[in-house]
Coordinates of C-alpha atoms in Angstrom, one line a residue:
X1076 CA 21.3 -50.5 -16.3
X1077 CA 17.7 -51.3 -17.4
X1078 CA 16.6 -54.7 -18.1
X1079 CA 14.0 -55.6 -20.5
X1080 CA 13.7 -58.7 -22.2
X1081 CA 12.3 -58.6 -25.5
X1082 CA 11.0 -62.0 -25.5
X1083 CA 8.7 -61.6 -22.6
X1084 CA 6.8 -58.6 -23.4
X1085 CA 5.3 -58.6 -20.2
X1086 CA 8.1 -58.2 -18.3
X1087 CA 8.6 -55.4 -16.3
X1088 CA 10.5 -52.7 -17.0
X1089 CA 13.6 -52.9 -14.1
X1090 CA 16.1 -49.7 -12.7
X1091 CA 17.5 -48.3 -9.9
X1092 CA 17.2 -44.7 -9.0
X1093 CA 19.3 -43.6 -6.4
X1094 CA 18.5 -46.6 -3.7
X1095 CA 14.9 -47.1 -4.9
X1096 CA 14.3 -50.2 -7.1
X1097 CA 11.2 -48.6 -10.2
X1098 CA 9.1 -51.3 -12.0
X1099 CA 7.2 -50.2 -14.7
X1100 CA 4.9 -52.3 -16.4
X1101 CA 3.9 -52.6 -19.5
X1102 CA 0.8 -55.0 -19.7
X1103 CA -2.4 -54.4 -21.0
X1104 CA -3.7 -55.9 -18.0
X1105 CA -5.1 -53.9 -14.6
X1106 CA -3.0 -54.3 -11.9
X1107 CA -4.9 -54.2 -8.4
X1108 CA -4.2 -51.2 -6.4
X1109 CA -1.8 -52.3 -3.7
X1110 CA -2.7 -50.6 -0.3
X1111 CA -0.3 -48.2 0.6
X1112 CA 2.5 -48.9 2.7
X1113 CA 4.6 -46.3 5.8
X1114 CA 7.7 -45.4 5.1
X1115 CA 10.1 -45.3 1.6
X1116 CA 8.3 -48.1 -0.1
X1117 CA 5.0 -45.4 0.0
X1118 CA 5.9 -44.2 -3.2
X1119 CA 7.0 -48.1 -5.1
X1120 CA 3.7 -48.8 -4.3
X1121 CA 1.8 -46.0 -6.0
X1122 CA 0.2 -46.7 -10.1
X1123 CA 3.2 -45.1 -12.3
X1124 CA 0.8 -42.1 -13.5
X1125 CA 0.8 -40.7 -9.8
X1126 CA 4.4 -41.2 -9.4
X1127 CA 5.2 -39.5 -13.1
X1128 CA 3.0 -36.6 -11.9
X1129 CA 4.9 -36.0 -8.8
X1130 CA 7.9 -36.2 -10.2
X1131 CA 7.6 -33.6 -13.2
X1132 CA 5.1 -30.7 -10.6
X1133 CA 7.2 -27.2 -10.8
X1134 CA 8.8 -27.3 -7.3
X1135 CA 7.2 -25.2 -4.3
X1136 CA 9.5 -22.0 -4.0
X1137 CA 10.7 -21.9 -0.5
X1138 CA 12.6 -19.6 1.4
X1139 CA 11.5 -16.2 3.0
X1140 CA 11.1 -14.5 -0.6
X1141 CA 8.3 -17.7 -1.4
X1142 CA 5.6 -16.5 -1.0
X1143 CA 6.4 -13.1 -3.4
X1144 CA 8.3 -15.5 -5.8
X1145 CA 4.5 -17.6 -6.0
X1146 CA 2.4 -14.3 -6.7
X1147 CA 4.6 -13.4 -9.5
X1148 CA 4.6 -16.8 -11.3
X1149 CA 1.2 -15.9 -12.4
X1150 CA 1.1 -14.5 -15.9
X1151 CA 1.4 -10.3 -16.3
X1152 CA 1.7 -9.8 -13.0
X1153 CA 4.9 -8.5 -13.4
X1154 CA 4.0 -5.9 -16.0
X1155 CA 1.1 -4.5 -14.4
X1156 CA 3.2 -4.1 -11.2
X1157 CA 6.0 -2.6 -12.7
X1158 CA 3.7 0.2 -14.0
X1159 CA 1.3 0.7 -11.1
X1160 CA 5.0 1.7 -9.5
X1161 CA 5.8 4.1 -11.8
X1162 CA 2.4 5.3 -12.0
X1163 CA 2.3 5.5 -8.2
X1164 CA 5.5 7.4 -7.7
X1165 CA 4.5 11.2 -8.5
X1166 CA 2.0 10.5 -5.4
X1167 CA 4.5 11.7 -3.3
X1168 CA 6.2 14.3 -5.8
X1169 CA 2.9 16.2 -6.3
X1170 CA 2.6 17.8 -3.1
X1171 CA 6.2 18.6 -3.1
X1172 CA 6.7 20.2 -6.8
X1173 CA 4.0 22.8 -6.3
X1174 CA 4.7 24.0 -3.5
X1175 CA 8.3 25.0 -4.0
X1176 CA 7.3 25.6 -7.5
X1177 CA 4.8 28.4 -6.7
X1178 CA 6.8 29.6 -3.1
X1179 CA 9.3 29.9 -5.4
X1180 CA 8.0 32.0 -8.0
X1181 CA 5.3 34.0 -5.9
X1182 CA 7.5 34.2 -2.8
X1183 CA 4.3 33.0 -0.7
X1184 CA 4.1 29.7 1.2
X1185 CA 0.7 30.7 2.6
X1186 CA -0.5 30.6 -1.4
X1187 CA 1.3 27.2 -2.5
X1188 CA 0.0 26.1 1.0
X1189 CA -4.0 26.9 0.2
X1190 CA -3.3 25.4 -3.5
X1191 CA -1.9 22.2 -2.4
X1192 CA -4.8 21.8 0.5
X1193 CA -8.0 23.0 -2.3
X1194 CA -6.2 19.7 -4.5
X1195 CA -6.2 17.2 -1.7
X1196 CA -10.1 18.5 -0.8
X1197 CA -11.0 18.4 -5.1
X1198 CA -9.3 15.0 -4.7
X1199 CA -11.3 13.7 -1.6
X1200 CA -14.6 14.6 -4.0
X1201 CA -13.3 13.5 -7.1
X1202 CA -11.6 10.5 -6.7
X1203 CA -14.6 8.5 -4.9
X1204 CA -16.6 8.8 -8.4
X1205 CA -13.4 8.0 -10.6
X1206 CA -13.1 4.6 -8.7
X1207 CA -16.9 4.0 -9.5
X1208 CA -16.9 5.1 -13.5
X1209 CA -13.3 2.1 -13.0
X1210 CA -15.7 -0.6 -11.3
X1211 CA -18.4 0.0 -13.8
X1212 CA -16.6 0.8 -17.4
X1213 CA -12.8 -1.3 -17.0
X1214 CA -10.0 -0.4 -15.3
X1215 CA -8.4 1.5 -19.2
X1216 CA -11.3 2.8 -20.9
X1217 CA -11.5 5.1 -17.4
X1218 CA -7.7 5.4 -16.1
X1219 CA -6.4 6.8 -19.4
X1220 CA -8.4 9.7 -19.9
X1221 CA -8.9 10.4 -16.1
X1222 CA -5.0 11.0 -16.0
X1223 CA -4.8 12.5 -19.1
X1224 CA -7.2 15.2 -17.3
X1225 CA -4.8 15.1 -14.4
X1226 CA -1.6 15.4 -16.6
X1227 CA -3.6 18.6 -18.4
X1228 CA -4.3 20.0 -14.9
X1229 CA 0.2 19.7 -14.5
X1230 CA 0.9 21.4 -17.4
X1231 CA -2.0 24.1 -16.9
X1232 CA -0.5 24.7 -13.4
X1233 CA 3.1 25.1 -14.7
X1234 CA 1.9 27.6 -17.9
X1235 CA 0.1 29.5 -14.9
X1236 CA 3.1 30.0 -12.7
X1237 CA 5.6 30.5 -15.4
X1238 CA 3.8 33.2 -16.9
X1239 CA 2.5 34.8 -14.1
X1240 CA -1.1 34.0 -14.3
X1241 CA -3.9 35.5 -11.5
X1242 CA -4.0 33.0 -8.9
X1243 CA -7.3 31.6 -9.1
X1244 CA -6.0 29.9 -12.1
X1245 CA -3.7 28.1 -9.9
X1246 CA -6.3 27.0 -8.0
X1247 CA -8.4 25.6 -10.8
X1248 CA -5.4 24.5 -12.4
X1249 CA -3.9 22.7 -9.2
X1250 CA -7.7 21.1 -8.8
X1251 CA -8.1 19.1 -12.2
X1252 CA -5.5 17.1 -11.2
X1253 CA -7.5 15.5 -9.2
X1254 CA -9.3 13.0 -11.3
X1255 CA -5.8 10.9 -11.2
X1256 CA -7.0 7.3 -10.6
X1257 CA -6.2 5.3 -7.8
X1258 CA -3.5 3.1 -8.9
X1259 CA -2.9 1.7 -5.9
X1260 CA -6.2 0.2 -5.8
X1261 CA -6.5 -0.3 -9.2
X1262 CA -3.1 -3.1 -8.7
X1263 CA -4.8 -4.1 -5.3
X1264 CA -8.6 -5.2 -7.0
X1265 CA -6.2 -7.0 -9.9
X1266 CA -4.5 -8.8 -6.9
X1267 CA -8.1 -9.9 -5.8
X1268 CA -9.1 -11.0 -8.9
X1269 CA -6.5 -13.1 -9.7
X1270 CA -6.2 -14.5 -6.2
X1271 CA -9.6 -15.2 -5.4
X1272 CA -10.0 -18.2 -3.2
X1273 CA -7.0 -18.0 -2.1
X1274 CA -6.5 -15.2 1.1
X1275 CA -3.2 -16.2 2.3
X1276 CA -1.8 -15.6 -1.6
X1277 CA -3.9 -12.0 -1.0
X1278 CA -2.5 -11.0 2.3
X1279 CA 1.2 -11.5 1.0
X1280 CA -0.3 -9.6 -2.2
X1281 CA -1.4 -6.7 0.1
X1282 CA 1.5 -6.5 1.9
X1283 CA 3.8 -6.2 -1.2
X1284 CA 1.1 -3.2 -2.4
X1285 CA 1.5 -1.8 0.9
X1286 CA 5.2 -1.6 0.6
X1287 CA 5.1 -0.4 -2.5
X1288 CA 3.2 2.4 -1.4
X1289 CA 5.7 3.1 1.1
X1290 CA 8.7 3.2 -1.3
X1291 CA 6.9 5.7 -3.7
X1292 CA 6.0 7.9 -0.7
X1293 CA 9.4 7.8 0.1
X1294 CA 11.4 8.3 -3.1
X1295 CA 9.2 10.4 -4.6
X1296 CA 9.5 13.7 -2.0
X1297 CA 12.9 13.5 -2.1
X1298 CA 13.0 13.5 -6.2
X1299 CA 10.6 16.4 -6.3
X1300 CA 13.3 18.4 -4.6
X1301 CA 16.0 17.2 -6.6
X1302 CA 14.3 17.9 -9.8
X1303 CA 13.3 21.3 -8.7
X1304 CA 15.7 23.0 -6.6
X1305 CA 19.0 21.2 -8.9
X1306 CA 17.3 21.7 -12.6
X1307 CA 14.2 24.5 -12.4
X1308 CA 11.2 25.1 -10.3
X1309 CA 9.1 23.5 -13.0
X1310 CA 10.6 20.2 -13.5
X1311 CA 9.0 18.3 -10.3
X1312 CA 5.3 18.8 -11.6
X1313 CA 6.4 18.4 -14.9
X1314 CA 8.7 14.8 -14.7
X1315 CA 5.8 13.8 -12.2
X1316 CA 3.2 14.6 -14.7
X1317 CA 4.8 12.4 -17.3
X1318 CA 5.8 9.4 -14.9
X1319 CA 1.9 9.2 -13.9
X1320 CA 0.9 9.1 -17.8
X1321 CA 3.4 6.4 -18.5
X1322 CA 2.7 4.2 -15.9
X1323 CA -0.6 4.6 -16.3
X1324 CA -0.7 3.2 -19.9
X1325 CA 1.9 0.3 -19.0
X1326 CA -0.6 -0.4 -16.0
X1327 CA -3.7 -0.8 -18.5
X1328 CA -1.9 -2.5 -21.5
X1329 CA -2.2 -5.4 -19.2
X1330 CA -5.7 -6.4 -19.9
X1331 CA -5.3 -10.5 -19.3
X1332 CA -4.9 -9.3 -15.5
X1333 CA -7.6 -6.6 -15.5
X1334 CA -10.9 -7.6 -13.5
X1335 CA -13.9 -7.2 -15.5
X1336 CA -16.4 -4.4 -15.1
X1337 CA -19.3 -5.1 -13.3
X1338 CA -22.0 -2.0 -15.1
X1339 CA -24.5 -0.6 -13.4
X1340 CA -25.1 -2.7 -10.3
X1341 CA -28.0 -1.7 -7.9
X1342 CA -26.1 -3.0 -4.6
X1343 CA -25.8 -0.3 -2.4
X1344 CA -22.8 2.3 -1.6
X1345 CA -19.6 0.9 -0.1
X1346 CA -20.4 4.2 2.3
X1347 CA -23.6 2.3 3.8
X1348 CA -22.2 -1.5 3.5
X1349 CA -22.2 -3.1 6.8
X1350 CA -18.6 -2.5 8.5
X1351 CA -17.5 0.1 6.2
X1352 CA -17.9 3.6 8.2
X1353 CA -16.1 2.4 11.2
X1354 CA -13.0 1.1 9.0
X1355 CA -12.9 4.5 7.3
X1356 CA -13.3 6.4 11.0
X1357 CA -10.3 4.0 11.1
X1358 CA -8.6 5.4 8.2
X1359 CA -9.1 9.2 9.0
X1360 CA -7.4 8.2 12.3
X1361 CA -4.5 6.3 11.0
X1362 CA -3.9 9.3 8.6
X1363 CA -3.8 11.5 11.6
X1364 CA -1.2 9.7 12.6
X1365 CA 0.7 10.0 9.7
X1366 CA 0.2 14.0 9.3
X1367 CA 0.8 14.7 12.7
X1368 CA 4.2 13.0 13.1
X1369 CA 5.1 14.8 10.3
X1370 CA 4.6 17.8 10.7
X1371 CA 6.0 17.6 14.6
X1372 CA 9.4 15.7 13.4
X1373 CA 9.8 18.9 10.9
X1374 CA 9.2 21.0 13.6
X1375 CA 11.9 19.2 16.5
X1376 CA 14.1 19.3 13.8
X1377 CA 14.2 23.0 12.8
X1378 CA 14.2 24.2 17.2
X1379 CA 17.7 22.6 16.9
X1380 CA 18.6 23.9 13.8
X1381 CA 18.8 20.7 11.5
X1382 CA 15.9 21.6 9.7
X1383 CA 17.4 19.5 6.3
X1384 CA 17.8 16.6 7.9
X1385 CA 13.6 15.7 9.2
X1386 CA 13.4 14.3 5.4
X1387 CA 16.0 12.0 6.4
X1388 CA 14.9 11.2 9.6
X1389 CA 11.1 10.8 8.4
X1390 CA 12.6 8.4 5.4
X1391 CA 13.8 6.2 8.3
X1392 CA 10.2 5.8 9.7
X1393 CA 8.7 5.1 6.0
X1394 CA 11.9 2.5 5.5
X1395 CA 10.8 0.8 8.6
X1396 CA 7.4 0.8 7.8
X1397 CA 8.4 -0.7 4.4
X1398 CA 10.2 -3.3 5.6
X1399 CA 8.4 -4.5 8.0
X1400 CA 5.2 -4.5 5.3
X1401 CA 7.3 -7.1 3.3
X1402 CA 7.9 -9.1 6.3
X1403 CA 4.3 -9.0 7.5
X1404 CA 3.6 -10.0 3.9
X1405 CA 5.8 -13.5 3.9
X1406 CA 4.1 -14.5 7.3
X1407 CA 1.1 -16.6 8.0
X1408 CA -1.0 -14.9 10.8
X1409 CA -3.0 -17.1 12.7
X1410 CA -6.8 -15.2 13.9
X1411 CA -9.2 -13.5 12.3
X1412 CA -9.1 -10.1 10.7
X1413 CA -10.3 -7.8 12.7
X1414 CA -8.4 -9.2 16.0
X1415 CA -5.8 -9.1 13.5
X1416 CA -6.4 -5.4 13.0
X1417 CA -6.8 -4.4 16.4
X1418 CA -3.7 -6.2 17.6
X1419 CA -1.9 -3.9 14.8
X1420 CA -3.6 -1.0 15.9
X1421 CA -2.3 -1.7 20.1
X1422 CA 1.3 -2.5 18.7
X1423 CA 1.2 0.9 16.6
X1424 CA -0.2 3.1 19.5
X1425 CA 2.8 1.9 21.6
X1426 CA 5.3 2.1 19.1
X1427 CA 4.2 5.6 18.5
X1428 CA 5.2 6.7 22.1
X1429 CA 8.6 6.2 21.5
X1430 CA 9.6 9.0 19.8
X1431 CA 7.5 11.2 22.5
X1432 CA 9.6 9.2 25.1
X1433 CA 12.6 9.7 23.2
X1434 CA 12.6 13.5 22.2
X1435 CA 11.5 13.9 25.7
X1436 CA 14.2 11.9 27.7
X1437 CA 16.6 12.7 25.0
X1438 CA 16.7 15.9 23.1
X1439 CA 18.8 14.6 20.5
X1440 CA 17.9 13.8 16.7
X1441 CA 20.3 11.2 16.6
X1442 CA 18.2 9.1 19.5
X1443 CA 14.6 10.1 17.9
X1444 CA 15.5 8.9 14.3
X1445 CA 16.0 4.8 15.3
X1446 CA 12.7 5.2 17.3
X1447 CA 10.6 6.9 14.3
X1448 CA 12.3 3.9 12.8
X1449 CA 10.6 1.3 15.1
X1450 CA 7.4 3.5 15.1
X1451 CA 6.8 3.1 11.7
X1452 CA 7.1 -1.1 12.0
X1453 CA 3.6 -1.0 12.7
X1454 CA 2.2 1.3 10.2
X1455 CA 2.3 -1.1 7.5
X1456 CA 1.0 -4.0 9.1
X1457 CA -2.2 -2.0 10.1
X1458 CA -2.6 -0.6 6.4
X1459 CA -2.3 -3.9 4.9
X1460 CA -4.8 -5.6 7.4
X1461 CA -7.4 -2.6 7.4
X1462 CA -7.2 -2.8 3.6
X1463 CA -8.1 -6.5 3.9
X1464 CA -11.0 -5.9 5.6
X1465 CA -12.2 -3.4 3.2
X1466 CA -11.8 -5.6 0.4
X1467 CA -14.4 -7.8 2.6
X1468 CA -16.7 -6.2 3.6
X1469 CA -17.3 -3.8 0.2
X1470 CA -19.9 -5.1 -2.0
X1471 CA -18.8 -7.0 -4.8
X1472 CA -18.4 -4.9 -8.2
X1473 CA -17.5 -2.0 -6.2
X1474 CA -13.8 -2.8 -4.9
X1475 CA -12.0 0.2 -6.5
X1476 CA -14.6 2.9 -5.2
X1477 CA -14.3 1.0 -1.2
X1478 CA -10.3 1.0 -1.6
X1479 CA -10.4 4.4 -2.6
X1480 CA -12.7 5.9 -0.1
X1481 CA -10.5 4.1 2.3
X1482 CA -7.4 6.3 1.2
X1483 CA -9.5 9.8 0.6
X1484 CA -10.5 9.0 4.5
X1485 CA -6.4 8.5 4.9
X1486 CA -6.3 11.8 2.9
X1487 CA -8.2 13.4 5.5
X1488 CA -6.5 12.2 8.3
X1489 CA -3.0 13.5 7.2
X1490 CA -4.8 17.1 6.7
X1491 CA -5.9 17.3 9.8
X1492 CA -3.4 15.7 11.8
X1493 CA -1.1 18.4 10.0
X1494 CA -2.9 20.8 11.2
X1495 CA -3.5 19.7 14.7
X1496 CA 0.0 19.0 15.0
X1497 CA 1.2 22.5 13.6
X1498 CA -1.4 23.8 15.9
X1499 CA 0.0 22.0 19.6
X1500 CA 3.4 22.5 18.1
X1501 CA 2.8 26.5 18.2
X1502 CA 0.9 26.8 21.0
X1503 CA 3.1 24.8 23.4
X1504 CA 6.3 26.2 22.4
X1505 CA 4.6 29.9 23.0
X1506 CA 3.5 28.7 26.2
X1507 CA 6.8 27.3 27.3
X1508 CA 5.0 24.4 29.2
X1509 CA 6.8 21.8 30.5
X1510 CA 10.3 20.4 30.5
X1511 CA 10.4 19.9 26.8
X1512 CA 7.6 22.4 25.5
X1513 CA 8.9 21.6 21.8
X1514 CA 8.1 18.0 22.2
X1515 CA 4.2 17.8 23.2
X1516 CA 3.2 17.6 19.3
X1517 CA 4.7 14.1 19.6
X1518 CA 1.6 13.1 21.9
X1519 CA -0.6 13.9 18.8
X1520 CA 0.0 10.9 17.1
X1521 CA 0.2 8.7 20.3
X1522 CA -3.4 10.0 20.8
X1523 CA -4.6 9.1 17.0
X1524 CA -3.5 5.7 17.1
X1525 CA -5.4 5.3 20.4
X1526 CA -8.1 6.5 18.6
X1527 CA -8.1 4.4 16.4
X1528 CA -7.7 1.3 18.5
X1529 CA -11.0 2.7 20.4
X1530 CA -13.2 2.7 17.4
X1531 CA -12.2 -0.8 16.1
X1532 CA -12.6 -2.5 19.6
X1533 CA -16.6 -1.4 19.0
X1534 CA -18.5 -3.5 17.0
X1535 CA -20.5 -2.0 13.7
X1536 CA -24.1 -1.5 14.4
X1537 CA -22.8 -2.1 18.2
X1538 CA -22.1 -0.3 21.1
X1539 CA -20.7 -3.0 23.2
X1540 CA -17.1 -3.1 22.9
X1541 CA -15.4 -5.9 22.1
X1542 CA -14.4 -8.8 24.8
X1543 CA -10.4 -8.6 24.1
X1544 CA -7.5 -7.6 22.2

């Protein structure tokens, strides 16, 4: 029990805590500080305001989850997350609902096929200036009409194929959907802005964005089909339409979190900023990667007659890449950021040769799927870390137009490694070459990611490469 004895008002205040003896004094007078001493007595000896203070701090949160558990103790974080998702999930339905919407109804793959690749080259123009008019005029008074634009382009498409209009209309239709914002790096340059100062908060912030992305690009195919092949051609563009709009407008409600807009600023284009082209040469790399190993899983799949099972299979390498983007994300890594980078970029063009070494050695779907698996383990890392560096070296004011030139060079990339893929896939089958002729497309994305490892071991401005890994 206490003991405090009225009639010496001076008397310390006496209790035991646990096996620590607490005096608290009273007096008007200054005590001297009392020099610290090792071991338990440390704390007895400190004034009580210091020991108060430590005893009432919100504990650390610790664990694996800690860090993610930190970046969502700050205020509307949660909200404008939870609607960048939704807003980010009909990224990977678009694609999806128009082409089996208009194969469907025009019985021509070749004409949802040039609809879908005139929106991804409106989108590469497009969405560059978007991401400026977001820097310069706020992240809502932009993002709200932009994808009210887009959501008009949706339901234009849809009124086009339902009622049987000419098919330039579907290409005009398919091509305002274009000025959709970049959410993704609309939630990223929030991230910065709230976590400014602090990059270790940022990388696990990154990361989480990063798988994120992931997780949209692989629910949201898979929905797309559902919708449209279980309730009518139409619903896929339509349900992705309305998910983009909603999330959207959750998204910008949340203007405590929104960074402030910078006007006109005379700095120069992220295009020209010192370090930028090379990480975008980077990017269109990366996204060869992604297109190519695509489209040559679809096609090993289909030569052995399991055609509906490569969306499974490819799920497997975005769930890998997703989870090892939230593990990246808890970790400290030591280095700087661009070793960083390149040390991602060796460890994804070695990963990558596994499924070529499996489907090779193998034959067999059930072997290549657990390797696409491991392939994509590096995939995230390398996004979040070459994100990073964009979100250095871009000039300030201008973060969402450098983030989204980043993923219109990503854009890129998966077009043409599609292509390139399609194209070796075809051509070495025909020509029967080899043991496994089916298999050569998996070398395309083996040589992206080296690619990509070439350019960032040479310096910007340089020519000399870089002393190591």
């Amino acid at each position: 029990m206490p003991r405090h004895d009225p009639d010496h008002p001076h008397m310390p205040l006496l209790t035991v805590t646990a096996d620590t003896l607490v005096a608290a004094d009273f007096s008007s007078r200054r005590r001297p500080r009392t020099a610290p001493r090792k071991g338990r007595g440390e704390l007895r000896d400190q004034p009580q305001q210091t020991r108060t203070r430590r005893r009432t701090d919100t504990p650390t949160p610790s664990g694996a989850l800690a860090p993610y558990r930190a970046l969502f103790q700050h205020p509307g974080t949660l909200r404008f997350t939870a609607g960048g998702i939704l807003a980010r999930l009909p990224m990977g339905m678009f694609s999806v609902s128009a082409i089996l919407m208009i194969a469907g109804a025009r019985g021509s793959y070749a004409l949802a096929g040039a609809v879908v690749a005139t929106g991804l080259a409106a989108t590469g123009l497009v969405a560059p200036w978007t991401a400026r008019l977001v820097d310069r005029h706020g992240q809502a008074r932009i993002a709200v009409p932009a994808t009210a634009v887009a959501l008009l382009g949706a339901l234009s498409l849809i009124a086009c194929v339902h009622w049987n209009a000419p098919a330039w209309t579907l290409f005009a239709s398919y091509a305002a959907t274009a000025t959709v914002p970049n959410t993704g790096g609309m939630s990223r340059a929030r991230w910065a802005h709230l976590l400014k100062g602090d990059p270790a908060a940022l990388h696990t912030a990154n990361s989480f964005e990063q798988a994120a992305d992931e997780l949209c690009f692989m629910i949201g195919p898979v929905a797309a089909a559902f919708l449209c092949t279980t309730l009518f051609p139409e619903a896929g563009t339509l349900v992705g339409g309305l998910l983009c709009m909603t999330g959207v407008l959750l998204f910008t409600a949340q203007r405590a979190t929104e960074p402030p807009p910078t006007g006109r600023t005379t700095a120069k284009s992220p295009l020209r900023a010192t370090g930028i082209p090379p990480l975008l040469a980077v990017f269109l790399a990366t996204g060869a990667v992604f297109g190519s190993l695509e489209v040559v899983t679809i096609a090993y799949a289909d030569a052995r007659g399991h055609a509906s099972s490569a969306g499974v299979i490819l799920g497997l390498q975005a769930a890998g890449s997703c989870a090892a983007g939230l593990a990246y994300g808890a970790l400290r890594v030591p280095g700087p950021t661009e070793r960083r980078l390149r040390r991602c970029l060796a460890a994804m063009t070695v990963l990558m040769a596994l499924p070529w070494l499996t489907a090779t050695a193998t034959g067999s779907l059930l072997f290549l799927a657990p390797a696409l698996l491991l392939a994509g383990m590096a995939t995230a890392p390398t996004m979040v870390t070459a994100m990073a560096l964009v979100q250095r070296r871009t000039p300030q004011g201008q973060l969402n137009e450098g983030m989204t030139l980043a993923v219109t060079g990503l854009l890129g990339g998966i077009a043409g490694g599609s292509a390139l893929g399609g194209w070796v896939v075809e051509h070495a089958t025909t020509a029967g070459t080899g043991p496994a002729p089916d298999t050569a497309g998996f070398a395309v994305p083996v040589a992206a990611a080296a690619l990509a490892l070439l350019i960032a071991v040479i310096r910007p401005n340089s020519r000399s490469p870089i002393d190591a890994l």
